[in-house]
């Protein structure tokens, strides 16, 4: 009998932290004796036994973190069930799946991370990965925004990164709040204000489709080419391995050919960021 591709690895919840009102970080240990290696931008199918499974991007980095981390927004049956679990409970983890960001091709380049809301998850994994090998890259700019301070995920970590002098962090919230002295406005406005150079640079942007649309416009004006802009698309996925057709768009399977796409791939295919 062939290997059951849908059988998850058993994993134990080791730490659970509340990131925001509806986002929790779950640090898990894969219990089975396997090499569980993954790339930033890849995802896993995470299952709560008896409740179902759903695709979740890694927010940790394989090269830096001992535990596998998923930062999960409470949204839908499986994630609601996941939020009810406690340290010591077991879950299933199938994967890793998808392509991930081609970080190894970007040595010597400037990297510009632009995230919004929970879209920061795959970027956070990538930032951790990149900072573990900081010397391989030139300038690093991190833009991140959310509607309010309460909704900024990885907030404390980003505040700590602000203190480093080998990278630049530009945080924003949509509306004024007492005590907030950083930028107030939407993420694309922050990018427009700072104007990161498009020379020898790669931009990675994840967030709400409307944010990505305006960020891409900014980036093009700053000289970024379509193949220098990368995004990770979220889409309803079921099998995660190119079999069920649920994530099929044109001749692409988001689960297998993505979820990371360069903007020229997006433009050449029926993938429409605004509809995803
Ligand atoms: S999720 Fe089944 S083909 Fe992509």
XYZ file of C-alpha atoms and ligand atoms in Angstrom:
280
model
C 0.000 0.000 0.000
C 1.294 3.505 -0.859
C 2.017 6.190 1.687
C -1.046 8.078 2.875
C -0.314 11.651 1.781
C -3.114 12.994 3.954
C -1.895 11.537 7.219
C -0.720 14.368 9.478
C 2.282 14.313 11.790
C 1.306 14.359 15.421
C 2.369 17.564 17.170
C 2.088 18.870 20.730
C 1.226 22.429 21.675
C 4.158 23.630 23.774
C 3.401 27.347 24.154
C 0.372 29.479 23.389
C 0.531 33.275 23.436
C -2.135 35.823 22.721
C -0.927 38.215 20.019
C -4.081 40.298 19.585
C -7.744 39.946 20.550
C -8.306 37.353 17.829
C -4.797 36.106 16.990
C -2.907 33.524 19.021
C 0.599 32.169 18.474
C 0.909 28.401 18.817
C 4.382 26.933 19.234
C 4.339 23.240 18.508
C 6.699 20.330 18.611
C 6.416 17.633 15.983
C 6.364 14.509 18.108
C 7.290 12.030 15.409
C 10.946 11.408 14.762
C 11.253 13.179 11.406
C 13.243 16.049 9.910
C 10.603 18.731 9.642
C 12.236 21.386 7.466
C 10.317 24.258 5.956
C 10.947 27.543 4.171
C 9.483 30.957 4.923
C 6.366 31.365 2.814
C 5.478 27.671 2.930
C 2.421 26.494 4.821
C 1.098 23.422 6.596
C -2.340 21.875 6.812
C -3.080 22.061 10.517
C -5.763 19.801 11.972
C -7.756 19.898 15.149
C -8.849 16.293 15.578
C -12.537 15.838 15.006
C -12.978 19.400 13.775
C -11.109 19.517 10.458
C -7.984 21.072 9.021
C -6.972 24.326 7.369
C -3.907 25.838 5.705
C -1.721 27.993 7.951
C 1.569 29.699 7.057
C 4.601 29.199 9.252
C 5.488 32.248 11.293
C 8.723 30.792 12.680
C 11.965 30.134 10.856
C 13.477 26.728 10.440
C 17.012 28.073 10.771
C 16.320 29.924 13.986
C 13.471 28.405 15.981
C 13.335 24.998 17.642
C 9.556 24.974 17.817
C 7.319 25.355 14.788
C 5.112 28.400 15.184
C 1.731 29.201 13.691
C 0.061 32.556 14.334
C -3.615 32.013 13.801
C -6.543 34.372 13.483
C -9.799 33.119 14.993
C -11.840 32.897 11.838
C -13.830 29.817 10.851
C -14.534 26.419 12.390
C -11.018 24.979 12.617
C -9.269 28.109 13.858
C -11.995 28.667 16.467
C -11.376 25.094 17.661
C -7.621 25.675 17.651
C -8.054 28.758 19.835
C -9.844 26.609 22.426
C -6.884 24.232 22.821
C -4.381 24.373 25.654
C -0.697 23.663 26.163
C -0.173 19.905 26.079
C -2.996 19.258 23.609
C -2.175 17.463 20.372
C -2.837 18.633 16.829
C -2.014 17.288 13.358
C 0.447 18.990 11.027
C 0.653 17.969 7.369
C 3.294 19.484 5.144
C 5.267 21.602 4.641
C 3.646 22.575 1.353
C 4.063 25.227 -1.309
C 7.120 26.925 -2.701
C 8.191 29.565 -0.155
C 10.130 32.754 -0.861
C 13.282 32.206 -2.995
C 15.502 33.837 -0.373
C 18.680 32.094 -1.449
C 18.483 33.930 -4.802
C 18.479 37.323 -3.102
C 21.972 37.465 -1.629
C 23.453 40.993 -1.678
C 20.101 42.658 -2.335
C 18.092 45.194 -0.379
C 14.916 43.646 1.002
C 11.742 45.621 1.566
C 9.044 43.873 3.626
C 5.572 45.390 3.442
C 2.883 43.742 5.542
C -0.627 44.514 6.671
C -2.667 42.868 9.437
C -2.401 39.095 9.712
C -0.620 39.135 6.321
C 2.543 39.733 8.331
C 2.727 36.023 9.236
C 4.742 34.734 6.245
C 6.826 37.916 6.291
C 7.681 37.410 9.959
C 8.980 33.927 9.157
C 11.053 35.408 6.332
C 12.381 38.270 8.474
C 13.533 35.800 11.137
C 15.178 33.649 8.480
C 16.915 36.631 6.866
C 18.115 38.105 10.164
C 19.715 34.765 11.040
C 21.985 35.424 8.050
C 21.953 39.229 8.115
C 25.371 39.520 6.457
C 23.999 38.053 3.212
C 21.762 41.036 2.506
C 22.169 44.759 2.075
C 19.599 47.249 3.427
C 16.493 45.842 5.133
C 13.313 47.898 5.463
C 10.256 46.568 7.281
C 6.906 48.267 6.829
C 3.990 46.951 8.827
C 0.616 48.340 9.705
C -2.762 47.425 11.169
C -5.935 49.379 11.893
C -4.982 49.897 15.569
C -2.189 49.097 18.050
C -4.382 46.294 19.414
C -4.307 44.621 16.016
C -0.557 44.781 15.378
C 0.673 41.193 15.429
C 4.257 40.528 16.625
C 4.091 44.014 18.122
C 6.681 43.569 20.881
C 9.109 41.898 18.532
C 8.742 44.715 15.990
C 9.309 47.318 18.703
C 12.532 45.495 19.568
C 13.595 45.445 15.929
C 13.173 49.236 15.856
C 16.172 49.442 18.198
C 18.506 47.643 15.822
C 20.725 49.833 13.687
C 21.160 47.304 10.884
C 17.568 47.591 9.658
C 14.733 50.125 9.417
C 11.250 49.536 10.803
C 8.303 51.703 9.756
C 5.166 50.866 11.721
C 1.768 52.423 11.212
C -1.803 52.343 12.428
C -4.761 53.650 10.483
C -6.052 56.183 13.007
C -4.576 58.351 15.755
C -4.228 56.758 19.196
C -2.992 58.245 22.402
C 0.640 57.339 22.969
C 1.341 56.370 19.358
C 4.152 58.517 17.968
C 4.830 56.572 14.798
C 3.114 57.011 11.435
C -0.667 57.264 11.258
C -2.207 56.260 7.941
C -2.443 53.301 5.622
C 0.558 51.133 4.800
C 0.859 52.326 1.164
C 0.965 55.920 2.437
C 3.856 55.004 4.712
C 5.699 53.452 1.763
C 5.026 56.565 -0.311
C 6.378 58.742 2.510
C 9.598 56.768 3.029
C 10.248 55.920 -0.642
C 12.503 52.851 -0.326
C 14.815 52.638 -3.325
C 13.950 50.128 -6.020
C 17.591 49.730 -7.005
C 19.009 46.249 -6.423
C 15.939 45.583 -4.277
C 13.305 42.923 -3.753
C 9.939 43.737 -2.203
C 7.804 41.198 -0.343
C 4.262 42.260 0.367
C 1.436 40.392 2.113
C -1.818 41.728 3.443
C -5.308 42.674 2.391
C -5.740 42.710 -1.414
C -6.547 46.420 -1.474
C -3.296 47.155 0.372
C -1.283 45.031 -2.043
C -2.860 46.803 -5.004
C -1.727 50.234 -3.796
C 1.638 48.981 -2.534
C 2.412 47.520 -5.956
C 1.551 50.879 -7.524
C 3.972 52.602 -5.087
C 6.686 50.067 -5.773
C 6.420 50.428 -9.533
C 6.785 54.195 -9.167
C 9.914 53.585 -7.076
C 11.462 51.566 -9.882
C 10.658 47.997 -8.822
C 10.110 45.628 -11.754
C 7.316 43.042 -11.680
C 9.791 40.235 -11.050
C 11.195 42.094 -8.041
C 7.859 42.136 -6.218
C 6.677 38.989 -4.407
C 3.499 38.201 -2.570
C 1.983 35.214 -0.847
C -1.622 34.560 -1.786
C -4.174 33.225 0.597
C -6.795 30.986 -0.855
C -9.153 28.293 0.286
C -7.153 25.075 0.123
C -8.168 21.548 0.873
C -5.565 18.962 -0.051
C -2.510 21.251 -0.187
C -0.787 18.981 -2.699
C -2.287 19.788 -6.096
C -4.868 16.973 -6.117
C -8.302 18.370 -5.288
C -8.351 21.368 -7.625
C -9.816 23.655 -4.974
C -7.089 26.285 -5.387
C -6.746 25.992 -9.129
C -6.561 29.259 -11.100
C -5.895 28.893 -14.839
C -2.973 26.494 -15.109
C -1.724 27.259 -11.604
C -2.375 25.581 -8.289
C -1.891 28.067 -5.478
C -1.016 25.242 -3.064
C 1.702 23.782 -5.270
C 2.897 26.551 -7.616
C 2.496 29.139 -4.849
C 1.440 30.422 -2.441
C 4.384 32.748 -3.199
C 4.193 34.412 -6.601
C 6.172 37.191 -8.214
C 4.040 40.007 -9.524
C 4.877 39.147 -13.141
C 3.439 35.646 -12.539
C 0.333 37.260 -11.097
C 0.017 39.505 -14.131
C 0.511 36.731 -16.655
C -2.121 34.469 -15.104
C -5.793 34.773 -14.228
C -4.701 35.262 -10.605
C -6.421 38.423 -9.550
C -5.101 39.720 -6.271
C -8.196 41.825 -5.800
C -10.498 38.807 -5.944
C -8.448 36.447 -3.800
S -5.639 22.678 -2.388
Fe -6.085 20.890 -3.533
S -5.240 21.349 -5.470
Fe -4.567 22.995 -4.211
